[in-house]
Short mmCIF file of C-alpha atoms in Angstrom, two decimals:
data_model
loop_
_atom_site.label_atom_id
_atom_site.label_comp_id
_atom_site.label_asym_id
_atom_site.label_seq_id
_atom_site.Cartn_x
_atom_site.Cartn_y
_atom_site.Cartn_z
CA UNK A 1 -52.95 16.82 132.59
CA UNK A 2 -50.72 17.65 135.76
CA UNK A 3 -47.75 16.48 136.94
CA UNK A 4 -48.31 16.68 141.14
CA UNK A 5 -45.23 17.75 143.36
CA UNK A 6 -45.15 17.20 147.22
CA UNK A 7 -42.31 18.40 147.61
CA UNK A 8 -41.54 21.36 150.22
CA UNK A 9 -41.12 25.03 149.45
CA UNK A 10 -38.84 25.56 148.45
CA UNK A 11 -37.33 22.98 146.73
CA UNK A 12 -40.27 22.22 145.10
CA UNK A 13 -39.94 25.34 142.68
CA UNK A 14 -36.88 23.94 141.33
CA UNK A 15 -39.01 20.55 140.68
CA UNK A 16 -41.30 22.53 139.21
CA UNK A 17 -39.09 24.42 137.15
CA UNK A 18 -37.31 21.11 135.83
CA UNK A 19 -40.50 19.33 134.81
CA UNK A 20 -41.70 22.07 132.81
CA UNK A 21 -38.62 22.09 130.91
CA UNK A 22 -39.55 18.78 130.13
CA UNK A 23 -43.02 19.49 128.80
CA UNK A 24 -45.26 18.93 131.87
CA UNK A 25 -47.72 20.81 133.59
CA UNK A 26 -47.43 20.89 137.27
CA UNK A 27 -49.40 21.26 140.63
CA UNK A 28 -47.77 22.26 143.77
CA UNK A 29 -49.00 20.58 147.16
CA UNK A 30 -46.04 21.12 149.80
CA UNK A 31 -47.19 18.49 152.19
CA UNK A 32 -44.95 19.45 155.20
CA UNK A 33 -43.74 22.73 155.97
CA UNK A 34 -40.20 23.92 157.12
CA UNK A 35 -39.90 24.93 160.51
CA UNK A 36 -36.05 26.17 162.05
CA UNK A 37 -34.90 24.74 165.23
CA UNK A 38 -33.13 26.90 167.53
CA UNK A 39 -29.79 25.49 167.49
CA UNK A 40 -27.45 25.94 170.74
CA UNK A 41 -23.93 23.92 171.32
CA UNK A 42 -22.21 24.78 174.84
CA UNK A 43 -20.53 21.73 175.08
CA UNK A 44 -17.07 23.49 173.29
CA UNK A 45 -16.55 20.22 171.22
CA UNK A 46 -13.83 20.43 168.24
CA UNK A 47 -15.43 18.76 166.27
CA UNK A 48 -13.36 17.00 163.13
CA UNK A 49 -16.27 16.80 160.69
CA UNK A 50 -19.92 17.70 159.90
CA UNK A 51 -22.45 15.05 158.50
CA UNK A 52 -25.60 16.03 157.15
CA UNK A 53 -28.78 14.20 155.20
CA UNK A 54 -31.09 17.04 154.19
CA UNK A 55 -30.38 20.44 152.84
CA UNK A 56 -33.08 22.04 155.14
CA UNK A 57 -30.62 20.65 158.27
CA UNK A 58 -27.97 23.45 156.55
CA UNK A 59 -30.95 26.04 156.09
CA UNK A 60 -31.99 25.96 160.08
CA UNK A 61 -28.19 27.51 160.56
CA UNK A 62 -27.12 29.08 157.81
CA UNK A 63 -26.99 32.08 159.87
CA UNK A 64 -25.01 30.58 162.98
CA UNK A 65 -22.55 28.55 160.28
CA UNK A 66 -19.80 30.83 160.72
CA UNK A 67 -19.86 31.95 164.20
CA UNK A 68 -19.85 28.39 165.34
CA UNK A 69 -16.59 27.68 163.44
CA UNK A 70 -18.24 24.42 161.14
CA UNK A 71 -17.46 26.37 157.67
CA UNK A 72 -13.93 25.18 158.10
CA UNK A 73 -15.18 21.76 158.32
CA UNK A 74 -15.35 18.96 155.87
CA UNK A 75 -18.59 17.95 155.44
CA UNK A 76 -20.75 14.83 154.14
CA UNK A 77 -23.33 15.74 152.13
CA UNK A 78 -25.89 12.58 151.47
CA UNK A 79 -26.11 13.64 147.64
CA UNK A 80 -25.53 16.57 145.15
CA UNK A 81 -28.56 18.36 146.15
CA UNK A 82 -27.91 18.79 149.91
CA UNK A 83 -23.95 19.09 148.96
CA UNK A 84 -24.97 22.19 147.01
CA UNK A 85 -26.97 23.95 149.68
CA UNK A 86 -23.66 23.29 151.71
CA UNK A 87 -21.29 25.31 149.47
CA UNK A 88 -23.66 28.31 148.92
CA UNK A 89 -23.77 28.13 152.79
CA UNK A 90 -20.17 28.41 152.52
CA UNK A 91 -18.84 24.85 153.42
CA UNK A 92 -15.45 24.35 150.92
CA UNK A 93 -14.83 20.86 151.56
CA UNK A 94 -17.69 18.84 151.21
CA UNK A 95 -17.67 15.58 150.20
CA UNK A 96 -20.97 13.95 148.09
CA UNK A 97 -22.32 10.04 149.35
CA UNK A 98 -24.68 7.77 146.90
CA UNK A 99 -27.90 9.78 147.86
CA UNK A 100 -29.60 7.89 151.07
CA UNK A 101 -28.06 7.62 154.76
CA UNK A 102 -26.57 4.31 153.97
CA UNK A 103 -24.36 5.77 151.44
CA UNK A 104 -23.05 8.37 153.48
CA UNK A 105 -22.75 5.68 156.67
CA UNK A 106 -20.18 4.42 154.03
CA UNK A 107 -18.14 7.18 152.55
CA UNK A 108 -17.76 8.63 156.13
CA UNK A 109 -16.45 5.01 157.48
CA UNK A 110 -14.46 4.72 154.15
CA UNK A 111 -12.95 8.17 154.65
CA UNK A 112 -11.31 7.27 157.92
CA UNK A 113 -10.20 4.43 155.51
CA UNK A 114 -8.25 6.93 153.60
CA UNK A 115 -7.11 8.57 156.23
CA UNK A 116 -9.41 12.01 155.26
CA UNK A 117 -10.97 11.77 158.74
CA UNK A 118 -9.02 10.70 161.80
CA UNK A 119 -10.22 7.47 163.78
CA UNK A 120 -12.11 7.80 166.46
CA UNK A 121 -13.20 11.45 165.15
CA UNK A 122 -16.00 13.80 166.45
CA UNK A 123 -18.54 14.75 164.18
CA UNK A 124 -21.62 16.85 164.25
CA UNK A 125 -24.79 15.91 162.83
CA UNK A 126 -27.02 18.63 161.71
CA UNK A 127 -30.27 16.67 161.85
CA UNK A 128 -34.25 16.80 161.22
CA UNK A 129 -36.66 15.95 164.29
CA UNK A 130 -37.73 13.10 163.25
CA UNK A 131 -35.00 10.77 162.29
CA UNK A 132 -35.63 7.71 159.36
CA UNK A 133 -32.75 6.17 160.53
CA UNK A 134 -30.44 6.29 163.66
CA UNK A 135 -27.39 7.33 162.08
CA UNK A 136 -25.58 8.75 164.99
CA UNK A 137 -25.73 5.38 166.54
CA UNK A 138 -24.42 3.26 162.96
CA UNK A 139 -21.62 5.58 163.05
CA UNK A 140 -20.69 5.05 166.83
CA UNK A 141 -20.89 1.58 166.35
CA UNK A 142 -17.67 2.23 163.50
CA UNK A 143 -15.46 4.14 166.26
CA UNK A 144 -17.09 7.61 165.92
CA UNK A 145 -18.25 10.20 168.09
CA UNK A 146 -21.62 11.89 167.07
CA UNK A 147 -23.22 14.55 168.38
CA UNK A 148 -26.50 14.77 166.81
CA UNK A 149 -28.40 18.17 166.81
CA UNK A 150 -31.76 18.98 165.58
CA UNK A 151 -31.79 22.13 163.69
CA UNK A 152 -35.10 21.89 162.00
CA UNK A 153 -38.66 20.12 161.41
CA UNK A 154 -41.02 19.36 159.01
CA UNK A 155 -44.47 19.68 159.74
CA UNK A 156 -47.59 18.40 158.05
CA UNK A 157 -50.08 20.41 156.12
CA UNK A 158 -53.04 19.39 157.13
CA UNK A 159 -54.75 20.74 153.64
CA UNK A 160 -54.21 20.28 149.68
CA UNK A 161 -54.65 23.41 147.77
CA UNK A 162 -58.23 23.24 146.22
CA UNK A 163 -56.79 23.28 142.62
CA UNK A 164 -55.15 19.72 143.55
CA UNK A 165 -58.93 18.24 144.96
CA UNK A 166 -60.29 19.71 141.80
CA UNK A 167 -57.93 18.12 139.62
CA UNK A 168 -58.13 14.82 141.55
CA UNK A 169 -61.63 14.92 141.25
CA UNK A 170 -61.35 16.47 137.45
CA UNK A 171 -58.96 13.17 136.69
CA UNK A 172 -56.79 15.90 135.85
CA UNK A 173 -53.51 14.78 137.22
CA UNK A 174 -51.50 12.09 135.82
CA UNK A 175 -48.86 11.22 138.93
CA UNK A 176 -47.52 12.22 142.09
CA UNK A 177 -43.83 12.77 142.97
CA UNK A 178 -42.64 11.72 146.41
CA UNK A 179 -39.32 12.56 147.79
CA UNK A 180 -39.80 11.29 151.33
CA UNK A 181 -41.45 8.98 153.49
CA UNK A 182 -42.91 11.35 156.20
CA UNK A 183 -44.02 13.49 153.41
CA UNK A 184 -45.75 10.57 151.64
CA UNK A 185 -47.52 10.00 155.17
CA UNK A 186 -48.61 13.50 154.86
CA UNK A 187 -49.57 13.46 151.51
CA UNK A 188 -51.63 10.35 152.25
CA UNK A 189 -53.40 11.82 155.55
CA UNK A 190 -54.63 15.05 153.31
CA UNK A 191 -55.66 13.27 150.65
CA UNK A 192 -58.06 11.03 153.22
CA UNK A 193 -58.87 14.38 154.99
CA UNK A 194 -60.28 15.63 151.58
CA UNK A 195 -61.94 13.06 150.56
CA UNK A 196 -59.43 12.63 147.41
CA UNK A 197 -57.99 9.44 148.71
CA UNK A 198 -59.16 6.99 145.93
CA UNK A 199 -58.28 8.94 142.82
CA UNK A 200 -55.11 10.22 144.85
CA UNK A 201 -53.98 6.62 145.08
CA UNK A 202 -55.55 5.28 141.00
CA UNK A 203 -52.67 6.48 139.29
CA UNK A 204 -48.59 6.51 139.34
CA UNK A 205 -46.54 7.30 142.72
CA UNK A 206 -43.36 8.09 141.42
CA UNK A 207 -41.27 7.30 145.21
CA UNK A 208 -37.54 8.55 145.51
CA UNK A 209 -36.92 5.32 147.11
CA UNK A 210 -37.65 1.87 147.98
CA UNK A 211 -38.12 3.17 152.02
CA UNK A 212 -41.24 6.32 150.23
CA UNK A 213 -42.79 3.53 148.10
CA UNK A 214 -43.37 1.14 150.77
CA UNK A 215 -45.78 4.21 152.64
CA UNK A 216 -48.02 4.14 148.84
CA UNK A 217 -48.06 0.44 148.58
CA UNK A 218 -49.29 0.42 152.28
CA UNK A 219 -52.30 2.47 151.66
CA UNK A 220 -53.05 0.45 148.57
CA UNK A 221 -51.63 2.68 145.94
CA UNK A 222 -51.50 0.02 142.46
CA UNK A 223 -49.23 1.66 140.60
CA UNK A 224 -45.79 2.74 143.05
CA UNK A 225 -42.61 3.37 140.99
CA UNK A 226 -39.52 3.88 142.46
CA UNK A 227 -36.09 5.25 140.90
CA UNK A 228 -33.19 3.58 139.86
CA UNK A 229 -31.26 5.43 142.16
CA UNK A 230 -31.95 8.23 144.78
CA UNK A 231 -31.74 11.06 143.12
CA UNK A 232 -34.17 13.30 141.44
CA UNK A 233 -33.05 12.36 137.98
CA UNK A 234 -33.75 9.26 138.35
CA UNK A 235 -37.46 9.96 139.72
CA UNK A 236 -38.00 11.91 136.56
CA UNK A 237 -36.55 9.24 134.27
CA UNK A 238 -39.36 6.89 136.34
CA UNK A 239 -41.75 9.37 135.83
CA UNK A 240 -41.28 9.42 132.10
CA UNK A 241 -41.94 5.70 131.99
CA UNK A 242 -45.01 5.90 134.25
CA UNK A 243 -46.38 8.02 131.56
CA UNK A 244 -45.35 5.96 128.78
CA UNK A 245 -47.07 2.95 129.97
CA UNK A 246 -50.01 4.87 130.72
CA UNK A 247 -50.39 5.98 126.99
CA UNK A 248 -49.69 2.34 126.04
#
């Protein structure tokens, strides 16, 4: 029996790599694929901070990170995993929120609190193409100045590998892992488009958040999990008691 991971490439080889420390076996079906956004700023803002919510946003510049100055920087990472793709980009202060865009809403406001960032400050936010949330504007709304720019997309994959419809159809796969809600949309359109949609949806979505489970429940999934807390951790401590009640 597999464990199924959604995830993109390539985070979803360290997902991969974690669960079978644990003991599972595991299926790879990156439903949305990374695509870089050309990223040009003429505008000459200083900016006083960086914000970012998703590690690919650093990966779409990595390149262009030190010629546009933003290394020097502090930078709000929305959890550990994106904060760590910021310091092996070469970002030295970044500072870690609670894991969603809420959190890091907060510990930027509560920052200008304690006087880390100025009042009134300019930030940049390295951003997706499609936005869950309007961040820029929550943030404006506190006093700041955002300047939002898209420096990457996610696109859907239109197909499951063949070894996932076989195990679907096998009963071979005991849960699904979703980190996201567009990818959960994606995951739920290839499923239909294969024809795997029922036994897709007969057994455990293990969602990231509240915001991913809501897509499952939607679509009529039974059995939608979702983690104590936003992390991936978490989503494998759910996923361990998925499988527990199964076997009960």
């Amino acid at each position: 029996m597999s464990i199924l991971v959604t995830r993109p490439h390539p985070d979803n080889e360290a997902t991969a790599e974690s669960l079978r420390a644990r003991g599972h076996v595991v299926l790879l079906a990156p439903v949305l694929k990374f695509e870089p956004v050309a990223f040009h700023d003429e505008s000459e803002t200083n900016y006083n901070g960086v914000i970012v919510t998703s590690a690919n946003a650093i990966r779409g510049v990595t390149a262009q990170l030190r010629d546009l100055g933003l290394l020097e920087l502090p930078l709000f990472a929305v959890g550990e995993h994106t904060a760590t793709a910021a310091r092996d980009a070469g970002f030295a202060d970044v500072i870690v929120a609670g894991g969603d865009a809420a959190a890091l809403r907060d510990k930027v406001v509560q920052s200008a609190r304690d006087k880390v960032l100025k009042k009134k400050s300019t930030l940049l936010y390295l951003a997706g193409a499609d936005l869950s949330r309007d961040l820029g504007n929550e943030l404006g709304a506190e006093g700041f100045n955002v300047v939002t720019q898209t420096t990457y997309r996610m696109a859907p994959v239109k197909l499951l590998p063949r070894e996932v419809c076989d195990g679907f159809a096998a009963h071979g796969i005991e849960a699904v892992l979703h980190y996201s809600r567009r990818s959960a949309r994606a995951f739920l359109d290839a499923a239909r488009d294969e024809g795997v949609e029922i036994s897709a949806l007969a057994i455990p979505q293990c969602c990231l958040s509240e915001t991913v489970a809501s897509v499952l429940r939607e679509a009529g999934a039974s059995q939608v999990l979702v983690a104590a807390t936003p992390d991936e951790n978490a989503l494998f401590d759910t996923l361990e008691r998925a499988l527990r009640t199964r076997l009960a």
